[in-house]
Coordinates of C-alpha atoms in Angstrom, one line a residue:
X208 CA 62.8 193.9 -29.8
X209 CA 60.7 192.5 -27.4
X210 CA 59.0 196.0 -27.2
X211 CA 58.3 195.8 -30.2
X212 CA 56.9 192.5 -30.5
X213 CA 54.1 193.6 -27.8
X214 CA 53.6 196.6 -30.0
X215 CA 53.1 194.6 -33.3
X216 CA 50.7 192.0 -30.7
X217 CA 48.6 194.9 -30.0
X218 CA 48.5 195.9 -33.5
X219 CA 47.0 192.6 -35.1
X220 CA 44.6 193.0 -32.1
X221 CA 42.7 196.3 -33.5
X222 CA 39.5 194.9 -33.8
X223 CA 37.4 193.7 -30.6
X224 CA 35.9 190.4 -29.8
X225 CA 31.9 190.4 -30.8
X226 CA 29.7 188.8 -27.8
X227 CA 28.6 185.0 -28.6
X228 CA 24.8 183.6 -28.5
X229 CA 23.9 182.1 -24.9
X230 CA 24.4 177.8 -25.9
X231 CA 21.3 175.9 -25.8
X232 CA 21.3 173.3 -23.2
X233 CA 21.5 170.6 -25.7
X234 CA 24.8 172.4 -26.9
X235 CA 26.7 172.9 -23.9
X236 CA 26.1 169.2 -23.4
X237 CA 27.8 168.7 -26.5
X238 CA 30.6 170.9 -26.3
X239 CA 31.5 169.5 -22.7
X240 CA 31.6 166.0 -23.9
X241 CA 33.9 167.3 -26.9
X242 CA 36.5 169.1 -24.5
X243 CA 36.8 166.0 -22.3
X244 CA 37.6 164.2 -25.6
X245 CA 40.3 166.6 -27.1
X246 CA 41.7 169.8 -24.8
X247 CA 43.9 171.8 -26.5
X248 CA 47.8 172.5 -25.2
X249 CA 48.3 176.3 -24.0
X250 CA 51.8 176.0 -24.9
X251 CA 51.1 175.5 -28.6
X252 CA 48.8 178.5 -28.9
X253 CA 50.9 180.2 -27.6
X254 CA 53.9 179.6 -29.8
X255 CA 51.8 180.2 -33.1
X256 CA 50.5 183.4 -31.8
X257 CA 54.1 184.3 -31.0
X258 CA 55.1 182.9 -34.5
X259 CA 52.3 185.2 -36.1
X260 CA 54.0 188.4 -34.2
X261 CA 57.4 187.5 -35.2
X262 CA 55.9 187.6 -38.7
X263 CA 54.0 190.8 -38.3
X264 CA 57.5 192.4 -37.2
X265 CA 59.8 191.3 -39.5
X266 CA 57.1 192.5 -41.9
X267 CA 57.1 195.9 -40.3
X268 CA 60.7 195.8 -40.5
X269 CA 60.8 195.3 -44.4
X270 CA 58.6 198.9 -44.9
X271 CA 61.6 200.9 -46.6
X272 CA 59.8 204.0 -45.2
X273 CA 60.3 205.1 -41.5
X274 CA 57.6 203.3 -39.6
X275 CA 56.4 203.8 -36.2
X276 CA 53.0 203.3 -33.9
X277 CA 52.1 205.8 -31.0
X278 CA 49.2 204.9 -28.0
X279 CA 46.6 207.4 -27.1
X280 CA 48.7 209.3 -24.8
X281 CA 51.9 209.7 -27.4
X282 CA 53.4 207.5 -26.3
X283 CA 56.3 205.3 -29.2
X284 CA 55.1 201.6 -29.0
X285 CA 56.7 200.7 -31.8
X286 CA 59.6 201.9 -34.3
X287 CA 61.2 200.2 -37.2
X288 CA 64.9 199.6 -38.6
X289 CA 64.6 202.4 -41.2
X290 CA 63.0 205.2 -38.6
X291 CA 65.9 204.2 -36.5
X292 CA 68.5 204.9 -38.6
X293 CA 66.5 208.7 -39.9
X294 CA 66.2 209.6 -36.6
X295 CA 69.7 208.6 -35.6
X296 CA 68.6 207.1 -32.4
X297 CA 68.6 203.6 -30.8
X298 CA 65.1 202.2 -30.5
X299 CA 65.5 200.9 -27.3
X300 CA 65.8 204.8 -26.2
X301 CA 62.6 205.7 -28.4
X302 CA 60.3 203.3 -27.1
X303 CA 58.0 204.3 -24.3
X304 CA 58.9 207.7 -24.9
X305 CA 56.7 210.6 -25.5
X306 CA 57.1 211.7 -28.9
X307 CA 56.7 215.6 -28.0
X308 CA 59.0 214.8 -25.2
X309 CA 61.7 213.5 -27.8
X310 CA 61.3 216.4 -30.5
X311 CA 60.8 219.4 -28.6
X312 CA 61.1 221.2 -31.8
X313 CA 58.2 219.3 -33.6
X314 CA 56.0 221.5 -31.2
X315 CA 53.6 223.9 -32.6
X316 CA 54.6 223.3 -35.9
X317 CA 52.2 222.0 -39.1
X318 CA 53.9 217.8 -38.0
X319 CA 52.1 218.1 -34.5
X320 CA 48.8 219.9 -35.5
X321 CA 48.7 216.8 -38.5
X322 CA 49.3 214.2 -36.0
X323 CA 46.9 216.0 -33.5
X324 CA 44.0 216.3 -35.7
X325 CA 44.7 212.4 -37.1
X326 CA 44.2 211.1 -33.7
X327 CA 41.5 213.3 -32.7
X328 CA 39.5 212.2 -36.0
X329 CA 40.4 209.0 -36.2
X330 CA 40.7 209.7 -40.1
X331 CA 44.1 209.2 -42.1
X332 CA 45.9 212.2 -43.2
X333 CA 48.9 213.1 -45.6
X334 CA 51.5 215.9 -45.8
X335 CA 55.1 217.3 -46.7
X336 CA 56.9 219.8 -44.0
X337 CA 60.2 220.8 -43.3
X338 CA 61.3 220.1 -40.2
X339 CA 62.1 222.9 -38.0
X340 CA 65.6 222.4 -36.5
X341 CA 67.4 221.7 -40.3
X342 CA 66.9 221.8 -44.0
X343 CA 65.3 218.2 -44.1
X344 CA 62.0 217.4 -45.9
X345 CA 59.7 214.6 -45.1
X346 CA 56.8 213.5 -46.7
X347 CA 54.7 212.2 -43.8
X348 CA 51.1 210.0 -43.4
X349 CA 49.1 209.4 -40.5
X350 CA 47.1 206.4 -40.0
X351 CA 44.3 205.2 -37.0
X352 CA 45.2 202.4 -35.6
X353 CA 44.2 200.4 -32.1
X354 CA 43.4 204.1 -30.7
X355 CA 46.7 205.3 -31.6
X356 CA 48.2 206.2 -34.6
X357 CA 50.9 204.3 -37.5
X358 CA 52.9 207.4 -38.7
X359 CA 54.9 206.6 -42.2
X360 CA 57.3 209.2 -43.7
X361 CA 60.3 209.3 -45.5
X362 CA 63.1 212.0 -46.2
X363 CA 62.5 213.9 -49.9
X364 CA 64.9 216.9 -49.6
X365 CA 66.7 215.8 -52.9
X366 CA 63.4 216.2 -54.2
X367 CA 62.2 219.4 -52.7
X368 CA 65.7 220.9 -53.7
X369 CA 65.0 220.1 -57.7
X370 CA 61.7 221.0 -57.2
X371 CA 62.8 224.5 -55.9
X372 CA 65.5 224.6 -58.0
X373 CA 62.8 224.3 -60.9
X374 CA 60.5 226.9 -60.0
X375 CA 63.6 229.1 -59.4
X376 CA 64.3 228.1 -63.3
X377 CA 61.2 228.5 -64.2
X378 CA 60.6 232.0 -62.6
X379 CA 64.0 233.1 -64.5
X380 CA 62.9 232.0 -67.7
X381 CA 59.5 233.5 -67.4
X382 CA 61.2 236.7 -66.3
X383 CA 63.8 236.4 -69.4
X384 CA 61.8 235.1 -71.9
X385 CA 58.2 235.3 -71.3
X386 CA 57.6 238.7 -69.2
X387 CA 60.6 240.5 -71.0
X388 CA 58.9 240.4 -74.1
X389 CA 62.3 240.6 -76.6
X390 CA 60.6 237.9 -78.9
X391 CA 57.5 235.9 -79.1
X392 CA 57.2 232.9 -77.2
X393 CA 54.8 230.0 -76.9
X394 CA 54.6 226.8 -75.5
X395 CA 52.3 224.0 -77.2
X396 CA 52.0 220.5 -77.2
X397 CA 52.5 218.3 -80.2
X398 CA 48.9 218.4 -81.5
X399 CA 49.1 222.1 -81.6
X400 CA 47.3 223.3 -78.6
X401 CA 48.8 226.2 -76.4
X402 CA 49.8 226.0 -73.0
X403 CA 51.6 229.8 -72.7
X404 CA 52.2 232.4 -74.9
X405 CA 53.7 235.7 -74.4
X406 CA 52.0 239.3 -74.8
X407 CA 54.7 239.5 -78.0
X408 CA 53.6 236.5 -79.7
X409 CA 50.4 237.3 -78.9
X410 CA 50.8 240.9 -80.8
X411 CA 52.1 239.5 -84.1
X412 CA 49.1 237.2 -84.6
X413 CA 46.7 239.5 -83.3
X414 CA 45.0 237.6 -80.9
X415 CA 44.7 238.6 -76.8
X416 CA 45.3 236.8 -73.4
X417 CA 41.7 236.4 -73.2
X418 CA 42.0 234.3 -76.8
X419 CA 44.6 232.4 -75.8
X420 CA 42.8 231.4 -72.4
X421 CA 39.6 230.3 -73.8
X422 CA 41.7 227.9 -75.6
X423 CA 40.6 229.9 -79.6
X424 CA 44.4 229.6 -80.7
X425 CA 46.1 226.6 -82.4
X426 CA 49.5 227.3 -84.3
X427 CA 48.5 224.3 -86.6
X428 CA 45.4 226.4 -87.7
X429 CA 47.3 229.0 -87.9
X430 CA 49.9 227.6 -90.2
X431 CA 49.0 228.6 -94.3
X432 CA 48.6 225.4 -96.0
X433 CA 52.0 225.3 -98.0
X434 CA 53.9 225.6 -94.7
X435 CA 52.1 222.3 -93.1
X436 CA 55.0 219.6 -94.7
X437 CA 57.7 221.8 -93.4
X438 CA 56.2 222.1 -89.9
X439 CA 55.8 218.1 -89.9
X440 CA 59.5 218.1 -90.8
X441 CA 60.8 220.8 -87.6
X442 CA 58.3 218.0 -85.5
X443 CA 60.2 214.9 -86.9
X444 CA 63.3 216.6 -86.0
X445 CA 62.1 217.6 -82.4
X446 CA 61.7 213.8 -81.6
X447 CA 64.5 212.8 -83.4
X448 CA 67.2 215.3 -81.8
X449 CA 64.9 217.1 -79.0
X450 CA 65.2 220.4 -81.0
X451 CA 64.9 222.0 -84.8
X452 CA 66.7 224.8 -86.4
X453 CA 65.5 228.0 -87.5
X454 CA 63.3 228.1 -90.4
X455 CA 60.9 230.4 -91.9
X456 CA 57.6 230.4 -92.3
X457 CA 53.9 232.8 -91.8
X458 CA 51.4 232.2 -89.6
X459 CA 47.7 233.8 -90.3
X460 CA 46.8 236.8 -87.9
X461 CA 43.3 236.9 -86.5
X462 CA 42.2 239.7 -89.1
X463 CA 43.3 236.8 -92.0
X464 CA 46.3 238.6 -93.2
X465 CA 49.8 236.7 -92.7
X466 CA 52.8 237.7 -90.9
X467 CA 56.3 236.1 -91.8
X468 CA 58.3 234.7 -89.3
X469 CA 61.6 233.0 -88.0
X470 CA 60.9 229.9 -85.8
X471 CA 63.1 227.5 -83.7
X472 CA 61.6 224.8 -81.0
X473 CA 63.0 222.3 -78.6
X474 CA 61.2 220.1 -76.7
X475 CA 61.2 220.4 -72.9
X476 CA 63.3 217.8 -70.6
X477 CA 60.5 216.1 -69.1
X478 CA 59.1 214.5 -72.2
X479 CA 56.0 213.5 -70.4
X480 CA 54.5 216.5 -70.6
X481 CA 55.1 216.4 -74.3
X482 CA 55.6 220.1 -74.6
X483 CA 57.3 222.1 -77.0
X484 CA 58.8 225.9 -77.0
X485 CA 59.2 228.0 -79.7
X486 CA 61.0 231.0 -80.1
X487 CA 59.3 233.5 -83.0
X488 CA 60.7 236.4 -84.4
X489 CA 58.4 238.8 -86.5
X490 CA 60.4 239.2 -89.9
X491 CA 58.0 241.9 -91.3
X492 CA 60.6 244.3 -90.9
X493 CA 63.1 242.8 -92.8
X494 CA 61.1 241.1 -95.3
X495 CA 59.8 244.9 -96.6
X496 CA 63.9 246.1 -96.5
X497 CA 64.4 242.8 -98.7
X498 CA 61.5 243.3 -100.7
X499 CA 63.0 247.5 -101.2
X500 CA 66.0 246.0 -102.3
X501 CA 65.3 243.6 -104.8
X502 CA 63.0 246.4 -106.1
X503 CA 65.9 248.7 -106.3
X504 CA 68.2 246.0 -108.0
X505 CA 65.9 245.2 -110.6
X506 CA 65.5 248.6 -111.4
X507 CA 69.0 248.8 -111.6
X508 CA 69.5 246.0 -113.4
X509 CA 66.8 247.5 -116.4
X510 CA 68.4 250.9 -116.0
X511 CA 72.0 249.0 -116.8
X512 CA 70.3 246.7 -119.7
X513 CA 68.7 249.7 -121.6
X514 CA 72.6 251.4 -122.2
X515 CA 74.7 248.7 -122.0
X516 CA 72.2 247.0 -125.5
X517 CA 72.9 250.2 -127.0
X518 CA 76.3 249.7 -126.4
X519 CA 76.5 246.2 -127.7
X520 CA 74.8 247.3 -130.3
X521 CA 77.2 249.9 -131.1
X522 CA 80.0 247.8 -130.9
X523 CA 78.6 245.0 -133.6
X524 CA 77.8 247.5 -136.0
X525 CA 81.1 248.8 -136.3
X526 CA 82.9 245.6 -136.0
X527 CA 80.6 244.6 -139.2
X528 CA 81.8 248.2 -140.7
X529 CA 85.1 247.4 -140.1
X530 CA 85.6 244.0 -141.7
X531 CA 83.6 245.1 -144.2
X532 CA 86.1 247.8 -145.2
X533 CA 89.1 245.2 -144.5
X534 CA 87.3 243.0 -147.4
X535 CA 86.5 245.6 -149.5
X536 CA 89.8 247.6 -149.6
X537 CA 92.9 246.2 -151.5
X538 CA 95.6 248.6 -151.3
X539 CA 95.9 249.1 -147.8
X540 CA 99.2 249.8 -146.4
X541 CA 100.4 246.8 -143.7
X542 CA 100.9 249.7 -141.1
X543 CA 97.4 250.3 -141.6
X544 CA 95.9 246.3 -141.8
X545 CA 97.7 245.9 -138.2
X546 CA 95.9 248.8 -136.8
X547 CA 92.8 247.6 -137.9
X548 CA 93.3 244.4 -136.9
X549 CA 94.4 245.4 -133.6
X550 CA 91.0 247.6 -133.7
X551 CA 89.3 244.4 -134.6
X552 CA 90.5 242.3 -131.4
X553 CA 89.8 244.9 -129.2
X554 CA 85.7 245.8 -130.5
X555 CA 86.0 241.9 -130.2
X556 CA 87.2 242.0 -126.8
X557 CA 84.7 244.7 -125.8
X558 CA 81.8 242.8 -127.5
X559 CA 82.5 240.1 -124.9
X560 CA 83.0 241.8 -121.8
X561 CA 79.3 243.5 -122.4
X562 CA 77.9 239.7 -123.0
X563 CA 79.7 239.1 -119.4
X564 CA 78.2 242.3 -118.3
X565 CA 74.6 241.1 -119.8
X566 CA 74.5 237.8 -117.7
X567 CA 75.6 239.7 -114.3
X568 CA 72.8 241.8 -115.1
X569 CA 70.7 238.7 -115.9
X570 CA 71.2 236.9 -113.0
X571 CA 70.7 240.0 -110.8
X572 CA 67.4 239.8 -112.7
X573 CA 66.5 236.6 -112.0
X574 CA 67.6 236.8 -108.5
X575 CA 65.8 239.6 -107.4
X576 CA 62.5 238.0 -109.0
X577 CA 63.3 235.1 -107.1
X578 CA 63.6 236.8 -103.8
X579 CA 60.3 238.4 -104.6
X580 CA 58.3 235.5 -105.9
X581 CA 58.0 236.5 -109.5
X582 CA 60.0 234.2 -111.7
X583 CA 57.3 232.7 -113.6
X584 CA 58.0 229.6 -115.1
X585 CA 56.0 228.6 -118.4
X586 CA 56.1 224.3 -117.9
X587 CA 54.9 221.9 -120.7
X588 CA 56.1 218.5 -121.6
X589 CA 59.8 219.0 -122.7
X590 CA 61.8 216.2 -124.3
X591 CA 65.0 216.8 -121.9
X592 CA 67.4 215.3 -124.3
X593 CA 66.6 217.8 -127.3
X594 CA 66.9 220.9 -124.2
X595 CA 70.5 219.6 -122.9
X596 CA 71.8 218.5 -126.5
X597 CA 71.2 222.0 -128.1
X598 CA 72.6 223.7 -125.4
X599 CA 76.0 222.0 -125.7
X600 CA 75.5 222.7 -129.2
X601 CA 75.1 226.3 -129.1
X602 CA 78.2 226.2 -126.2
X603 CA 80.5 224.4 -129.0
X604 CA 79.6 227.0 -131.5
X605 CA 80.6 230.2 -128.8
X606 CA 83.5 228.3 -127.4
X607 CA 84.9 226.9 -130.6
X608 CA 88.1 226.5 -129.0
X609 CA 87.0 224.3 -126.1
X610 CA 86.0 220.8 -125.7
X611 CA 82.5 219.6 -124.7
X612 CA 81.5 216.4 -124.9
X613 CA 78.1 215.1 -124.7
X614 CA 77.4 211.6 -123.7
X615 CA 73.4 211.1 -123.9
X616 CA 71.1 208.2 -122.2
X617 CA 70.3 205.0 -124.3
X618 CA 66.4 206.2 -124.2
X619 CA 65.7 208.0 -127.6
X620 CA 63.8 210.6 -125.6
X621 CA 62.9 211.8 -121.8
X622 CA 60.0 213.7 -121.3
X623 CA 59.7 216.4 -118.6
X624 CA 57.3 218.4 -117.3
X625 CA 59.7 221.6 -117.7
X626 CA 60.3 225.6 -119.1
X627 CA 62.7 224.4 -121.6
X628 CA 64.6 228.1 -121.3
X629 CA 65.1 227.9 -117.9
X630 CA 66.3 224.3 -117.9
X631 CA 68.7 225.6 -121.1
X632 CA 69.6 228.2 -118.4
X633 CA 71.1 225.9 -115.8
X634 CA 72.8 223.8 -118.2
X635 CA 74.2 226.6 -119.7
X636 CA 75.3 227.4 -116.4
X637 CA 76.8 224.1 -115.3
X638 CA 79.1 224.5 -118.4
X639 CA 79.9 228.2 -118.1
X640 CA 81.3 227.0 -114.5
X641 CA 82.9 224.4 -115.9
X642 CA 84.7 225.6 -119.0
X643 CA 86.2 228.5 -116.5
X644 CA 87.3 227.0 -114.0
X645 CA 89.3 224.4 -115.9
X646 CA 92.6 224.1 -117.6
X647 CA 91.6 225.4 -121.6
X648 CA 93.6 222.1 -122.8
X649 CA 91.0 220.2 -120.7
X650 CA 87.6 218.5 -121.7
X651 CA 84.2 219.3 -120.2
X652 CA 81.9 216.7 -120.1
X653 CA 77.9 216.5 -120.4
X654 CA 76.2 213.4 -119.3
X655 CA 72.9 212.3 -119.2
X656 CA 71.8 209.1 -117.0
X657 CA 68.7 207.6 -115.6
X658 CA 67.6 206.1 -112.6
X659 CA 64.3 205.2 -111.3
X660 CA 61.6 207.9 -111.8
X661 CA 64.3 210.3 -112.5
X662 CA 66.6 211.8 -114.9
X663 CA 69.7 213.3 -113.8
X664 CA 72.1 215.7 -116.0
X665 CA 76.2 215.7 -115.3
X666 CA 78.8 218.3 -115.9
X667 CA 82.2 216.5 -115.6
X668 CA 85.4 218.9 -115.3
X669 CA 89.0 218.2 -114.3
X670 CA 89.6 221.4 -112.4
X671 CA 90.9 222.3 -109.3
X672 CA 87.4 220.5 -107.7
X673 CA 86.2 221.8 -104.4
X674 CA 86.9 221.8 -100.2
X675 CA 84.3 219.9 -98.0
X676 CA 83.4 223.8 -96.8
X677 CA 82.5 225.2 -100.3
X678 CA 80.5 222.2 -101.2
X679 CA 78.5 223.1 -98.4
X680 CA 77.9 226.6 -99.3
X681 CA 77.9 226.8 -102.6
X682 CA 74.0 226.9 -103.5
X683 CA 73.9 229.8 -101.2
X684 CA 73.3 233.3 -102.6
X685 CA 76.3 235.8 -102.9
X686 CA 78.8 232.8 -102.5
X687 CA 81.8 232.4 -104.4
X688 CA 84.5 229.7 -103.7
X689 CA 87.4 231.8 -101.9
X690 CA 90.4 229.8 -104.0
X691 CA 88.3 228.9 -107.1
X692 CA 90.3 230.6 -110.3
X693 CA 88.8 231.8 -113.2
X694 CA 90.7 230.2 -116.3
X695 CA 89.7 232.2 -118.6
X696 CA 90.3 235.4 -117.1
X697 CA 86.9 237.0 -116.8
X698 CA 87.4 237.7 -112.9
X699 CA 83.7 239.0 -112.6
X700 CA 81.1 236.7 -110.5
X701 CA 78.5 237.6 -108.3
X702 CA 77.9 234.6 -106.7
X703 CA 74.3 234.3 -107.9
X704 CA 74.4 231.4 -110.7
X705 CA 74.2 228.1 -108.7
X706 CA 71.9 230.2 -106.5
X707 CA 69.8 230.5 -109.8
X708 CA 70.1 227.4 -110.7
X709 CA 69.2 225.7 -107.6
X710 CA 65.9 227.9 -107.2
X711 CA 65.3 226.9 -110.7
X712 CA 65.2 223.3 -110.4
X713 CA 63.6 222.8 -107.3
X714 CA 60.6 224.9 -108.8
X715 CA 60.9 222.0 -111.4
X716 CA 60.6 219.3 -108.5
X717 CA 64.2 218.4 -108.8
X718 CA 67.2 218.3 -107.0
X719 CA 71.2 219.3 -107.2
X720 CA 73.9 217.9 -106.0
X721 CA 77.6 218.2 -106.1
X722 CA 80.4 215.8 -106.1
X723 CA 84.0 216.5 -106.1
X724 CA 87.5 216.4 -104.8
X725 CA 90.0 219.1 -104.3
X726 CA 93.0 218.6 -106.8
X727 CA 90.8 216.2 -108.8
X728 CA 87.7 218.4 -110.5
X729 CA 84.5 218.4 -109.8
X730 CA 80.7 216.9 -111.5
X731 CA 77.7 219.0 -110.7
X732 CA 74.4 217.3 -111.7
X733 CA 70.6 218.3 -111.5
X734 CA 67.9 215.6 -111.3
X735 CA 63.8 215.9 -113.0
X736 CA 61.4 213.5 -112.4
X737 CA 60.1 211.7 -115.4
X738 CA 56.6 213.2 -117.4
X739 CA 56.5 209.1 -118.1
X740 CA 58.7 206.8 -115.8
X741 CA 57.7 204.0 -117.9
X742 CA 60.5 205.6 -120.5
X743 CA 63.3 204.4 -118.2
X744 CA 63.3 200.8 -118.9
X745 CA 63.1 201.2 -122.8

């Protein structure tokens, strides 16, 4: 310690003494008559200036780096707690020592031609080496001092190894994901602007390195209006969750044209950077098969109509015949009233499988304008009340043997903006469901109930209700409940209807919804928003 007290004294003496005035006459007079009058005590001078380097040290010896001071000819003069315990040495064996004498292997390496150029300079300096003899890493300043030099470092290998570790990552993921080329990638920040792309993103939108460099590309100009509120929904769910699902949308190439495309993000760990990745995959492909397909179903579905009227047709007209010859003719024999009865019940039964038949073909219909984006819907103000009440009406009158109640609002009318048809459609629908997959001796229930801005339409049965799973799936297309029975025997679905239905209403701004419980039945319901929300509180 006492060492390195003289070392810290020699530190606080860095700056030289500057030379004093020659004393007039007149003032060394007075100065010698002050020091007869008051002579200060050596002793105590020297105490404070001992005090003041026993504060400098234990200063020194707070630095949480390793701290120590070399002379002009290298030699250690001074070398804290913390560099003691890095170098794993005793300080009383450091000090006085040469420091090219102690580490040998600090000799011609970028530590000694640092320190040699600080001290040749005079100027500070700041680095990060290895150091030779093991895997350490130090992150090391020089500073002037007294003609010698105040070396500061401290030991950062945990931090070189994530750092390496990182590039290593980094040079992976560019060589999986950005080189390779398997689907388009970009990296952006939150306000749009790119930070990487990859040739195969860059080839969808028709833009080049050279575009993407001079900084001409944002994927929020890129974006086609409609698309905007569902990219500000994937962004609220990158800060809520750090990543967002798939979803579709197009982005406009550089000749104006659009390109579809399937998109996922996640934001990267270090949220500072507030970057974000996206994964893109050009659906053009598969959007022209899709687009083939629902051109070849609803040609189908016309080339099935066009017969299958003719055979309805058919079938009417001599059911008509038929029980026009039954009322007509007297004397038939009974043999022959049971076989024309029988033949009754069976152009009967026929009749309905071809109106079965008709709505499969319907909904294929429907579905594969969907798909394609040509359902047109004609809306005008609608009085929702008359649309659902004549629909259970003409239900009661083709199911005669069921029972559907109808439980309407308190409001004498509710106006919606709406295509009455295709609002019958999915009422229609709901009941359909609902009358088949409950017990015959059971009622179905329509109920009509407002709340707030909107109007909302029930379907109440008492069927076998639904698992947690099917209520999850069953607005998607092709879906059909695997332990759902059909009560009244028809055994044909295509899993289109609720598909239908759901496409339908949200083109009217609405919303479905399902509740129910297994064993108990279940209550479908669609919501509108009201033409008039004043309505809801008369």
């Amino acid at each position: 310690m006492g060492q390195n007290t003289a070392a810290a004294r020699n530190i606080m003496l860095t700056n030289k003494k500057k030379p004093r005035r020659k004393p007039s006459s007149r003032s060394r007079h007075r100065q010698a008559s002050q020091s007869h009058r008051a002579l200060p005590d050596p002793s105590q001078a020297v105490q404070e200036l001992k005090s003041q380097v026993k504060q400098v040290t234990s200063f020194l010896e707070l630095i949480t780096d390793g701290f120590f001071h070399v002379d002009e000819q290298w030699h250690l003069t001074f070398v804290n707690q913390q560099a003691e315990q890095i170098v794993g040495q005793p300080r009383e064996e450091l000090l006085g020592q040469e420091v090219w004498t102690l580490f040998p292997d600090l000799v011609g390496t970028p530590f000694e031609k640092q320190a040699r150029l600080a001290m040749k300079s005079q100027q500070p300096f700041r680095f990060e080496a290895q150091y030779p003899s093991s895997h350490r890493w130090f992150s090391v300043q020089f500073h002037p001092a007294n003609g010698g030099l105040l070396v500061y470092y401290n030991e950062i290998t945990e931090y070189k190894c994530i750092e390496l570790a990182l590039r290593a990552s980094e040079a992976r993921f560019r060589r999986l994901l950005v080189d390779a080329n398997i689907v388009g990638l970009m990296i952006t920040d939150e306000e749009g602007r790119f930070r990487e792309a990859n040739d195969a993103f860059l080839r969808m939108i028709g833009y080049t390195r050279a575009d993407l460099e001079a900084g001409l590309i944002n994927w929020r100009e890129l974006t086609p209006q409609e698309y905007q509120a569902r990219d500000q929904e994937a962004i609220e769910e990158l800060l809520a969750t750090e990543a967002c699902k798939p979803y579709e949308k197009e982005f406009f190439t550089s000749s104006g044209s659009r390109v579809p495309i399937l998109m996922a993000g996640a934001r990267f760990v270090d949220t500072a950077s507030r970057s974000v990745i996206a994964l893109i995959v050009d659906m053009t492909a598969q959007k022209e098969v899709e687009q083939q397909r629902e051109t070849f179903l609803s040609i189908v579905g016309h080339e099935l109509r066009t017969p299958l009227t003719a055979i309805s047709g058919s079938i009417q007209l001599a059911q008509r015949r038929l029980r026009h010859f039954q009322g007509t003719s007297s004397d038939l024999s009974a043999d022959v009233q049971t076989i024309l009865g029988k033949l009754d019940a069976l152009l009967e039964q026929s009749l309905r499988q071809t109106h079965v038949q008709d709505r499969l073909i319907n909904d294929l219909l429907d579905a594969s304008r969907l798909a394609v984006d040509k359902l047109e819907l004609a809306l005008q103000p609608s009085d929702l009340i008359t649309i659902v009440r004549e629909t259970v009406e003409d239900l009661r009158f083709t199911s005669s043997e069921r029972t559907i109640d109808f439980l309407p609002p308190a409001q004498p009318a509710l106006p919606v903006l709406a295509d009455p048809e295709r609002v019958a459609q999915v009422v229609a629908n709901y009941i359909t469901n609902a009358l088949k997959y409950s017990s015959p001796s059971e009622p179905v229930t329509v109920e009509m109930t407002v709340e707030s801005e909107n109007v909302y339409v029930w379907v109440h049965d008492r069927g076998e209700g639904l698992s947690s799973q099917a209520q999850q799936h069953i607005w998607d297309r092709y879906y059909r409940a695997p332990n759902a029975r059909d009560q009244q025997g028809h055994g044909t679905n295509l899993g289109l209807g609720l598909y239908i239905c759901q496409v339908l209403i949200k083109r009217h701004s609405g919303q479905v919804g399902v509740k129910s419980t297994s064993g108990e039945g279940s209550s479908f319901w669609f919501s509108l928003p009201l033409l008039n929300p004043d309505v809801s509180h008369k």
